[in-house]
Amino acid sequence: MSDFPPAASGFMVDATTTALILAARVATGVRAEWRGCDPTTHRRIYYANHVSHGDFVLLWSVLPPALRRVTRPVAAADYWRATRMRRYISEEVFRAVLIERTRTEETPDPIALMADALSGGASLILFPEGTRNTGDERLLPFKSGIFRLAEKRPEIECVPVWIDNLNRVLPKGEIVPVPLLCTVTFGAPVKLGEGEEKQAFLDRARAALLATAPANGEPHKDG
Amino acid sequence: MAEPNLLTLVAGVFAILAVASLIGFILKRTISWQKPHAVIDNLNARIKAWWVLVALMLIAFLFGKAGVVLLFAFASFTALREFMTLTPTRRGDHYALAASFFIFLPAQYALVLADQYGIYSVLIPVYAFLALPIIAAFRADTARYMERVAQVQWALMICVFCLSHVPAILNLDIPGFEGGNLLLIAFLIIVVQASDVLQYICGKLFGRRKVAPNLSPSKTWEGLIGGVGLATLLGAGLWWLTPFTPLVALAMAALIAIMGFFGGLVMSAIKRDRGVKDWGQMIEGHGGVLDRIDSLVFAAPIFFHLTRFFFSVS
């Protein structure tokens, strides 16, 4: 069903995958809550709040294996190609769609890359805030990427995913993680409406993500 | 003397669980076969979880002191992470949290294992209680400082200090009762948990007047009196597991059951404050680990100290 690199083969890749998932589960006791939709292998865009480097590993680790095999994170190329280790993990294990953060004439259009991945049968994991949220705001304003992608593939559901507590496990600048429990909540999908304007869609998608956050997430906020 | 008693005990517990499983199956079969039923399904989930908990306990017992200490260290770790997850800490508490998980928790259990009563009885209420505010102060975040320090301290107190008194029972040196301390742990756990279960059953059957309607809708006077009363009688009947006379066993069981009830009440108040129903989702039908051990946590130190004061020579 998919023509993206079937690289997830071989003992090393399987072992790395298992080790990463096990580490994520032990460190965070992570639990998935499918509140607004069911886990299906339909192509989807999972979009989540971004508080830590571990975000997509956590999201990825709670997906049922059949979904995990067809779900690719979208990540920054400069970071994930920087060392051999990161390159191996991003390209072989996660089969990430790597996009350049600084655009030049030669860099391929990131939206086109993501749209191609969707066409190839993959689901995507996106962080529409664009950067890690380290402030007091629950959720930063969304960048326009998710809108431009939805414009190209309006038939695909965008599923809001709230990753709760991971920012407390390892706040920015800390070295020692604290093994608190994390939850990953999947909310009700949103789709681009006919003729819907950019800001209207971004606001709606952002509100859907905030609505997905568990109620007890509020007191966790610094402040 | 301990071995045949332990075998009798295990056989008894298995028989009770088997009867409970049978009752659960018959209820399911006659009332809601192949249909969801909130109360019956929860009951069956709880019974199933009890089998697992009993099996875990038994495996730990087979490994002796190290096994029991390890089991309760793991329970403390899980309880502490449930507690901290629901506690509104700030970035400035990060080191204090890390110290709780990675220094105080392992140190407490290591000292219990090493039988260092002089230190493990004060490690948390003295050393941790002084160290944690110092650590937090270094991060120079004063917002809700007092509240945050108190929360981290109480989490350690409840989840680590109090709970570690269960394996600490193995350190008691009771003349004429050598090698029987595992049975004393079994006595404590059976009375506490039986009291919980019997309060639940009595409450479901006869519950009318709520003890603390703002805290917990499921705690009724009928459940409390019936559950604590029956658990006290059960404890008296289990005097042969202990170094106590039947009358002393009765008094101890009453104390354990009442402290257990208070533990549930306090933990309900904290949950209510946090706006949650359960501490976690780890044990199907029971909620989190803290939901299962809240009564044990309050009963254990009191039981430990009374037994130590009146019966132990160490």
Coordinates of C-alpha atoms in Angstrom, one line a residue:
Chain A
M1 CA 0.0 0.0 0.0
S2 CA 2.9 2.3 0.3
D3 CA 5.9 3.2 -1.9
F4 CA 8.0 5.1 0.6
P5 CA 11.3 3.5 1.5
P6 CA 10.6 0.1 3.1
A7 CA 13.7 0.6 5.0
A8 CA 12.3 -0.7 8.3
S9 CA 13.9 -4.1 7.9
G10 CA 16.7 -6.0 9.5
F11 CA 17.5 -6.9 13.0
M12 CA 19.3 -3.7 13.9
V13 CA 16.3 -1.5 12.9
D14 CA 13.9 -3.8 14.8
A15 CA 16.1 -3.9 17.8
T16 CA 16.5 -0.1 17.8
T17 CA 12.8 0.4 17.5
T18 CA 12.0 -1.9 20.3
A19 CA 14.7 -0.3 22.5
L20 CA 13.4 3.2 21.9
I21 CA 9.8 2.2 22.5
L22 CA 10.7 0.3 25.7
A23 CA 12.8 3.3 26.9
A24 CA 9.9 5.7 26.3
R25 CA 7.4 3.4 28.1
V26 CA 9.6 2.8 31.1
A27 CA 10.6 6.4 31.5
T28 CA 7.1 7.9 31.2
G29 CA 4.6 5.0 31.7
V30 CA 3.0 6.5 28.6
R31 CA -0.6 5.7 27.9
A32 CA -2.6 6.4 24.7
E33 CA -6.1 7.8 24.9
W34 CA -8.1 7.6 21.7
R35 CA -10.7 10.1 22.7
G36 CA -11.9 11.8 19.4
C37 CA -11.1 9.0 16.9
D38 CA -10.0 5.4 16.6
P39 CA -6.7 4.0 15.6
T40 CA -7.0 3.2 11.9
T41 CA -4.5 2.8 9.2
H42 CA -6.2 5.5 7.1
R43 CA -3.7 8.1 6.0
R44 CA -3.7 10.9 8.5
I45 CA -1.9 14.0 9.6
Y46 CA -1.2 13.7 13.3
Y47 CA -0.4 17.2 14.6
A48 CA 0.8 17.7 18.2
N49 CA 2.0 20.2 20.7
H50 CA 5.8 20.4 20.8
V51 CA 7.6 20.7 24.2
S52 CA 10.5 18.3 24.0
H53 CA 12.9 16.4 21.7
G54 CA 11.1 13.2 22.8
D55 CA 7.7 14.3 21.6
F56 CA 7.5 12.3 18.4
V57 CA 9.1 9.2 19.9
L58 CA 6.4 9.2 22.6
L59 CA 3.6 9.7 20.0
W60 CA 5.1 7.1 17.8
S61 CA 5.6 4.6 20.6
V62 CA 1.9 4.6 21.5
L63 CA 0.7 3.9 18.0
P64 CA -0.3 0.3 17.3
P65 CA 2.4 -1.4 15.3
A66 CA 0.4 -1.5 12.1
L67 CA 0.0 2.3 12.3
R68 CA 3.5 2.9 13.4
R69 CA 4.8 1.2 10.2
V70 CA 3.1 3.7 8.0
T71 CA 3.5 6.8 10.1
R72 CA 6.5 9.2 9.5
P73 CA 7.5 12.2 11.5
V74 CA 8.3 15.4 9.9
A75 CA 11.6 16.7 11.3
A76 CA 14.3 19.3 10.8
A77 CA 17.0 18.1 8.5
D78 CA 19.8 20.1 9.9
Y79 CA 19.3 18.5 13.3
W80 CA 18.6 15.0 12.2
R81 CA 21.4 14.8 9.7
A82 CA 24.0 16.3 12.0
T83 CA 25.5 13.0 13.3
R84 CA 25.6 9.4 12.0
M85 CA 23.6 8.2 14.9
R86 CA 20.8 10.8 14.4
R87 CA 20.9 10.1 10.6
Y88 CA 20.5 6.4 11.2
I89 CA 17.6 6.9 13.6
S90 CA 15.8 9.5 11.5
E91 CA 16.3 7.8 8.2
E92 CA 16.3 4.1 9.0
V93 CA 14.2 3.8 12.2
F94 CA 11.6 6.6 11.9
R95 CA 11.9 7.1 8.2
A96 CA 11.3 10.8 8.9
V97 CA 10.4 13.3 6.2
L98 CA 13.4 15.6 6.7
I99 CA 12.9 19.2 5.7
E100 CA 15.3 22.1 5.6
R101 CA 14.6 24.9 8.0
T102 CA 16.6 27.4 6.0
R103 CA 15.3 27.6 2.5
T104 CA 17.6 28.2 -0.5
E105 CA 17.2 27.8 -4.2
E106 CA 18.2 24.2 -4.1
T107 CA 16.2 23.0 -1.1
P108 CA 13.1 21.1 -2.1
D109 CA 9.7 22.6 -1.1
P110 CA 8.9 21.1 2.3
I111 CA 5.2 21.1 1.6
A112 CA 5.8 19.2 -1.6
L113 CA 7.9 16.7 0.3
M114 CA 5.2 16.1 2.9
A115 CA 2.5 15.9 0.2
D116 CA 4.5 13.3 -1.6
A117 CA 4.9 11.3 1.5
L118 CA 1.1 11.3 2.0
S119 CA 0.7 10.3 -1.7
G120 CA 3.1 7.4 -1.0
G121 CA 0.6 6.1 1.6
A122 CA 2.2 7.4 4.7
S123 CA 0.6 9.2 7.6
L124 CA 2.6 12.1 9.0
I125 CA 3.4 13.5 12.5
L126 CA 3.7 17.3 12.4
F127 CA 4.4 20.0 15.0
P128 CA 2.6 23.0 13.7
E129 CA 4.1 25.3 16.4
G130 CA 7.3 25.0 14.4
T131 CA 9.5 25.1 17.4
R132 CA 9.6 23.7 21.0
N133 CA 7.4 25.5 23.4
T134 CA 9.4 26.5 26.4
G135 CA 7.3 29.3 27.7
D136 CA 4.3 29.7 29.9
E137 CA 1.9 29.7 26.9
R138 CA 0.1 26.3 26.6
L139 CA 0.3 26.3 22.8
L140 CA 2.1 28.7 20.5
P141 CA 0.5 30.1 17.4
F142 CA 0.6 27.7 14.5
K143 CA 2.9 28.2 11.5
S144 CA 1.1 28.0 8.1
G145 CA 2.6 24.7 7.0
I146 CA -0.2 22.6 8.1
F147 CA -2.7 24.8 6.2
R148 CA -0.6 24.6 3.0
L149 CA -0.4 20.9 3.3
A150 CA -4.2 20.6 3.9
E151 CA -4.7 22.7 0.8
K152 CA -2.8 20.2 -1.2
R153 CA -4.4 17.1 0.4
P154 CA -7.8 18.4 1.6
E155 CA -9.2 14.9 1.8
I156 CA -6.9 13.9 4.6
E157 CA -8.0 14.1 8.3
C158 CA -5.8 16.2 10.6
V159 CA -5.9 14.5 14.0
P160 CA -4.9 16.7 17.0
V161 CA -2.7 14.9 19.5
W162 CA -1.9 16.4 23.0
I163 CA 1.3 15.2 24.6
D164 CA 0.8 15.7 28.3
N165 CA 3.6 16.0 30.9
L166 CA 6.6 15.3 28.8
N167 CA 7.8 18.9 29.4
R168 CA 7.9 18.1 33.1
V169 CA 9.8 14.8 32.5
L170 CA 12.7 16.7 31.0
P171 CA 12.4 20.5 30.9
K172 CA 14.6 22.3 28.6
G173 CA 18.2 22.7 29.9
E174 CA 17.8 19.8 32.4
I175 CA 19.9 16.6 32.1
V176 CA 18.2 14.2 34.5
P177 CA 14.7 13.1 33.5
V178 CA 12.1 12.7 36.2
P179 CA 10.0 9.6 35.5
L180 CA 6.5 11.2 35.6
L181 CA 3.6 9.6 33.8
C182 CA 2.7 10.9 30.4
T183 CA -0.4 10.6 28.3
V184 CA -0.9 11.0 24.6
T185 CA -4.5 12.0 23.8
F186 CA -5.9 11.7 20.2
G187 CA -8.7 14.2 19.6
A188 CA -11.4 14.7 17.1
P189 CA -10.1 15.1 13.5
V190 CA -10.4 18.4 11.6
K191 CA -10.5 18.8 7.9
L192 CA -10.0 21.9 5.7
G193 CA -13.4 23.3 4.9
E194 CA -14.4 24.3 1.4
G195 CA -12.9 27.7 0.7
E196 CA -11.7 28.1 4.3
E197 CA -9.2 30.9 4.9
K198 CA -5.7 30.2 6.2
Q199 CA -6.2 31.9 9.6
A200 CA -9.6 30.5 10.2
F201 CA -8.2 26.9 9.6
L202 CA -5.1 27.5 11.7
D203 CA -7.3 28.9 14.6
R204 CA -9.7 26.0 14.3
A205 CA -6.9 23.4 14.3
R206 CA -5.3 25.0 17.3
A207 CA -8.5 25.2 19.2
A208 CA -9.1 21.5 18.4
L209 CA -5.6 20.6 19.8
L210 CA -6.3 22.7 23.0
A211 CA -9.6 20.9 23.4
T212 CA -7.8 17.6 23.2
A213 CA -5.6 18.4 26.3
P214 CA -6.8 16.5 29.4
A215 CA -8.5 18.8 32.0
N216 CA -5.9 18.0 34.6
G217 CA -3.2 19.3 32.3
E218 CA -3.9 22.8 33.4
P219 CA -2.2 22.8 36.8
H220 CA 0.9 21.4 35.3
K221 CA 1.5 24.6 33.5
D222 CA 4.3 26.7 35.0
G223 CA 2.7 29.6 36.6
Chain B
M1 CA 7.0 -22.9 62.6
A2 CA 6.5 -20.4 59.7
E3 CA 6.4 -22.8 56.8
P4 CA 3.2 -24.8 57.4
N5 CA 1.4 -21.6 58.5
L6 CA 2.4 -19.9 55.2
L7 CA 1.1 -22.8 53.2
T8 CA -2.2 -22.7 55.1
L9 CA -2.5 -19.0 54.5
V10 CA -1.7 -19.3 50.8
A11 CA -4.3 -22.0 50.4
G12 CA -6.8 -19.9 52.3
V13 CA -6.2 -16.8 50.1
F14 CA -6.4 -18.9 46.9
A15 CA -9.7 -20.5 48.1
I16 CA -11.2 -17.0 48.8
L17 CA -10.1 -15.7 45.4
A18 CA -11.5 -18.8 43.7
V19 CA -14.9 -18.3 45.4
A20 CA -14.8 -14.6 44.5
S21 CA -14.0 -15.5 40.9
L22 CA -16.9 -18.0 40.9
I23 CA -19.3 -15.5 42.3
G24 CA -18.2 -12.9 39.7
F25 CA -18.7 -15.4 36.9
I26 CA -22.1 -16.4 38.1
L27 CA -23.2 -12.7 38.5
K28 CA -21.9 -12.0 35.0
R29 CA -23.6 -15.1 33.6
T30 CA -27.0 -14.4 35.2
I31 CA -27.3 -10.7 35.1
S32 CA -25.3 -9.3 32.1
W33 CA -23.9 -12.1 30.0
Q34 CA -22.2 -10.6 26.9
K35 CA -23.4 -7.2 27.9
P36 CA -21.4 -4.5 29.7
H37 CA -22.4 -3.9 33.3
A38 CA -20.4 -1.2 35.2
V39 CA -20.5 -2.7 38.7
I40 CA -20.1 -6.4 37.7
D41 CA -17.4 -5.8 35.2
N42 CA -15.5 -3.6 37.6
L43 CA -15.9 -6.4 40.3
N44 CA -14.5 -9.0 37.9
A45 CA -11.6 -6.7 36.8
R46 CA -10.8 -6.2 40.5
I47 CA -10.9 -9.9 41.2
K48 CA -8.6 -10.6 38.3
A49 CA -6.2 -7.9 39.5
W50 CA -6.2 -9.5 42.9
W51 CA -5.0 -12.8 41.5
V52 CA -2.1 -10.9 39.9
L53 CA -1.3 -9.0 43.1
V54 CA -1.4 -12.1 45.2
A55 CA 0.9 -13.9 42.7
L56 CA 3.3 -11.0 42.7
M57 CA 3.4 -11.0 46.5
L58 CA 3.9 -14.7 46.7
I59 CA 6.8 -14.5 44.2
A60 CA 8.4 -11.8 46.3
F61 CA 7.9 -13.8 49.5
L62 CA 9.7 -16.8 47.8
F63 CA 12.7 -14.5 47.3
G64 CA 12.7 -13.6 51.0
K65 CA 13.7 -10.2 52.3
A66 CA 15.3 -8.9 49.1
G67 CA 12.3 -9.9 47.1
V68 CA 9.9 -8.1 49.5
V69 CA 12.0 -5.0 49.7
L70 CA 12.3 -4.9 45.9
L71 CA 8.5 -5.4 45.5
F72 CA 7.7 -2.5 47.8
A73 CA 10.4 -0.3 46.4
F74 CA 8.8 -0.8 43.0
A75 CA 5.3 0.0 44.5
S76 CA 6.8 3.1 46.0
F77 CA 8.3 4.2 42.7
T78 CA 5.0 3.7 40.9
A79 CA 3.0 5.4 43.7
L80 CA 5.4 8.4 43.8
R81 CA 5.2 8.9 40.0
E82 CA 1.4 8.8 40.2
F83 CA 1.5 11.3 43.0
M84 CA 4.0 13.7 41.4
T85 CA 2.2 13.4 38.0
L86 CA -0.9 15.0 39.6
T87 CA 1.1 17.5 41.7
P88 CA 1.4 21.0 40.2
T89 CA 5.2 21.4 40.5
R90 CA 7.2 24.0 38.6
R91 CA 10.5 24.0 36.7
G92 CA 12.2 25.0 39.9
D93 CA 11.2 21.7 41.5
H94 CA 13.0 19.6 39.0
Y95 CA 16.1 18.8 41.1
A96 CA 13.9 18.2 44.2
L97 CA 11.8 15.7 42.1
A98 CA 14.9 14.0 40.7
A99 CA 16.4 13.7 44.2
S100 CA 13.1 12.1 45.5
F101 CA 13.1 9.5 42.8
F102 CA 16.8 8.8 42.4
I103 CA 18.3 9.4 45.9
F104 CA 15.7 9.3 48.7
L105 CA 13.6 6.4 47.4
P106 CA 16.5 4.0 46.7
A107 CA 18.3 5.1 49.9
Q108 CA 15.2 4.4 52.0
Y109 CA 14.8 0.9 50.7
A110 CA 18.5 0.2 50.8
L111 CA 18.6 1.1 54.4
V112 CA 15.6 -1.0 55.2
L113 CA 17.3 -3.9 53.5
A114 CA 20.4 -3.2 55.5
D115 CA 18.4 -3.1 58.7
Q116 CA 19.5 0.4 59.6
Y117 CA 16.6 1.5 61.7
G118 CA 18.4 4.5 63.2
I119 CA 18.7 6.0 59.8
Y120 CA 15.7 4.8 57.8
S121 CA 13.3 6.0 60.5
V122 CA 14.6 9.6 60.1
L123 CA 15.9 9.7 56.5
I124 CA 12.8 11.2 55.0
P125 CA 11.1 13.1 57.9
V126 CA 14.4 14.7 58.9
Y127 CA 17.1 14.6 56.1
A128 CA 14.8 14.8 53.1
F129 CA 12.5 17.4 54.8
L130 CA 15.5 19.6 55.3
A131 CA 17.3 18.9 52.0
L132 CA 14.3 19.3 49.6
P133 CA 13.5 22.9 50.5
I134 CA 17.2 23.7 50.3
I135 CA 17.4 22.2 46.8
A136 CA 14.3 24.0 45.8
A137 CA 15.6 27.3 47.2
F138 CA 18.7 27.0 45.0
R139 CA 16.5 27.3 42.0
A140 CA 15.4 30.7 43.1
D141 CA 11.8 30.3 42.2
T142 CA 9.7 31.6 45.0
A143 CA 6.2 31.3 43.5
R144 CA 4.1 29.1 45.7
Y145 CA 7.3 28.0 47.3
M146 CA 5.9 26.7 50.6
E147 CA 3.1 24.9 48.9
R148 CA 5.4 23.2 46.4
V149 CA 7.9 22.1 49.1
A150 CA 5.1 20.7 51.2
Q151 CA 3.7 18.8 48.3
V152 CA 7.0 17.1 47.4
Q153 CA 7.6 16.3 51.0
W154 CA 4.2 14.7 51.5
A155 CA 4.6 12.7 48.3
L156 CA 7.8 11.2 49.7
M157 CA 6.2 10.7 53.2
I158 CA 3.2 8.8 51.9
C159 CA 4.6 7.0 48.9
V160 CA 8.1 6.1 50.2
F161 CA 8.5 6.5 54.0
C162 CA 5.1 5.1 55.1
L163 CA 5.1 2.3 52.5
S164 CA 8.7 1.2 53.4
H165 CA 7.4 0.2 56.8
V166 CA 5.9 -2.9 55.3
P167 CA 9.2 -4.6 54.4
A168 CA 10.7 -3.0 57.5
I169 CA 8.6 -5.5 59.5
L170 CA 11.1 -8.1 58.4
N171 CA 13.7 -6.3 60.6
L172 CA 11.7 -6.8 63.8
D173 CA 13.3 -9.2 66.2
I174 CA 10.5 -10.9 68.2
P175 CA 11.6 -13.5 70.7
G176 CA 10.0 -16.9 69.9
F177 CA 8.8 -15.7 66.5
E178 CA 12.1 -16.1 64.6
G179 CA 11.5 -16.5 60.8
G180 CA 7.8 -15.6 61.1
N181 CA 8.0 -12.0 60.1
L182 CA 6.7 -12.6 56.6
L183 CA 3.5 -13.9 58.2
L184 CA 3.3 -10.6 60.1
I185 CA 3.4 -8.7 56.8
A186 CA 0.8 -11.1 55.4
F187 CA -1.4 -10.4 58.5
L188 CA -1.1 -6.6 58.0
I189 CA -1.8 -6.7 54.3
I190 CA -4.7 -9.2 54.6
V191 CA -6.4 -7.2 57.3
V192 CA -6.0 -3.9 55.5
Q193 CA -7.1 -5.2 52.1
A194 CA -9.9 -7.3 53.6
S195 CA -11.1 -4.2 55.4
D196 CA -11.2 -2.3 52.1
V197 CA -13.0 -5.1 50.3
L198 CA -15.5 -5.6 53.2
Q199 CA -16.2 -1.8 53.4
Y200 CA -16.9 -1.9 49.7
I201 CA -19.2 -4.9 50.0
C202 CA -21.0 -3.6 53.1
G203 CA -21.3 -0.2 51.5
K204 CA -22.8 -1.6 48.3
L205 CA -25.2 -3.8 50.3
F206 CA -26.3 -1.5 53.2
G207 CA -24.7 1.9 52.5
R208 CA -27.1 4.8 53.3
R209 CA -25.4 7.6 55.3
K210 CA -22.2 9.0 53.8
V211 CA -19.3 9.6 56.1
A212 CA -17.8 12.6 54.2
P213 CA -20.0 13.4 51.2
N214 CA -17.7 16.0 50.0
L215 CA -14.7 13.6 49.9
S216 CA -16.0 10.3 48.7
P217 CA -19.5 9.2 47.7
S218 CA -18.6 5.6 48.3
K219 CA -17.7 5.8 51.9
T220 CA -20.7 5.2 54.1
W221 CA -21.1 4.7 57.9
E222 CA -22.6 1.3 57.2
G223 CA -19.7 0.3 55.0
L224 CA -17.2 1.6 57.5
I225 CA -18.7 -0.1 60.6
G226 CA -19.4 -3.4 58.7
G227 CA -16.0 -3.5 57.0
V228 CA -13.9 -2.5 59.9
G229 CA -15.8 -4.7 62.2
L230 CA -15.5 -7.8 60.0
A231 CA -11.9 -7.1 59.2
T232 CA -11.2 -6.9 63.0
L233 CA -12.9 -10.2 63.5
L234 CA -10.9 -11.7 60.6
G235 CA -7.7 -10.3 62.2
A236 CA -8.5 -11.9 65.5
G237 CA -9.1 -15.2 63.7
L238 CA -5.7 -14.9 62.1
W239 CA -3.9 -14.6 65.4
W240 CA -2.0 -17.8 64.7
L241 CA 0.0 -15.9 62.0
T242 CA 1.3 -13.5 64.6
P243 CA 3.2 -13.4 67.9
F244 CA 0.0 -11.9 69.4
T245 CA -2.7 -13.4 71.6
P246 CA -6.1 -13.5 69.9
L247 CA -7.1 -10.4 72.0
V248 CA -4.1 -8.4 71.0
A249 CA -4.5 -9.6 67.3
L250 CA -8.1 -8.2 67.6
A251 CA -6.9 -4.8 68.9
M252 CA -4.1 -4.6 66.2
A253 CA -6.6 -5.6 63.5
A254 CA -9.0 -2.9 64.6
L255 CA -6.3 -0.3 64.6
I256 CA -5.0 -1.4 61.2
A257 CA -8.5 -1.3 59.7
I258 CA -9.3 2.1 61.2
M259 CA -6.0 3.6 60.1
G260 CA -6.6 2.1 56.6
F261 CA -10.0 3.8 56.5
F262 CA -8.4 7.2 57.4
G263 CA -5.7 6.6 54.8
G264 CA -8.4 6.2 52.1
L265 CA -10.1 9.3 53.4
V266 CA -7.0 11.5 53.3
M267 CA -6.1 10.2 49.8
S268 CA -9.6 10.9 48.7
A269 CA -9.3 14.5 49.9
I270 CA -6.0 14.9 47.9
K271 CA -7.6 13.4 44.8
R272 CA -10.6 15.7 45.2
D273 CA -8.3 18.6 45.5
R274 CA -6.6 17.6 42.2
G275 CA -10.0 17.0 40.5
V276 CA -9.4 13.3 39.7
K277 CA -11.2 10.1 40.5
D278 CA -8.3 7.8 40.4
W279 CA -4.5 8.2 40.8
G280 CA -3.8 6.3 37.7
Q281 CA -4.8 3.5 35.4
M282 CA -2.1 0.8 36.2
I283 CA -4.3 -1.8 37.8
E284 CA -7.5 -2.6 35.9
G285 CA -10.6 -2.1 38.1
H286 CA -8.6 -0.5 40.9
G287 CA -7.2 2.6 39.2
G288 CA -3.6 3.4 40.1
V289 CA -1.2 1.7 42.5
L290 CA -1.9 4.5 45.0
D291 CA -5.6 3.7 44.9
R292 CA -4.8 0.2 46.0
I293 CA -2.3 0.9 48.7
D294 CA -3.6 4.1 50.3
S295 CA -5.0 2.3 53.3
L296 CA -1.8 0.2 53.7
V297 CA 0.3 3.3 53.6
F298 CA -1.4 4.8 56.7
A299 CA -1.6 1.5 58.6
A300 CA 1.9 0.3 58.1
P301 CA 4.0 2.7 60.2
I302 CA 1.6 2.5 63.1
F303 CA 1.5 -1.3 63.0
F304 CA 5.3 -1.4 62.7
H305 CA 5.9 0.9 65.7
L306 CA 3.4 -0.7 68.0
T307 CA 4.7 -4.2 67.2
R308 CA 8.3 -2.9 67.6
F309 CA 7.5 -1.2 70.9
F310 CA 5.7 -4.0 72.6
F311 CA 7.2 -7.1 71.0
S312 CA 10.6 -6.5 69.4
V313 CA 13.9 -6.6 71.2
S314 CA 15.8 -4.8 68.4

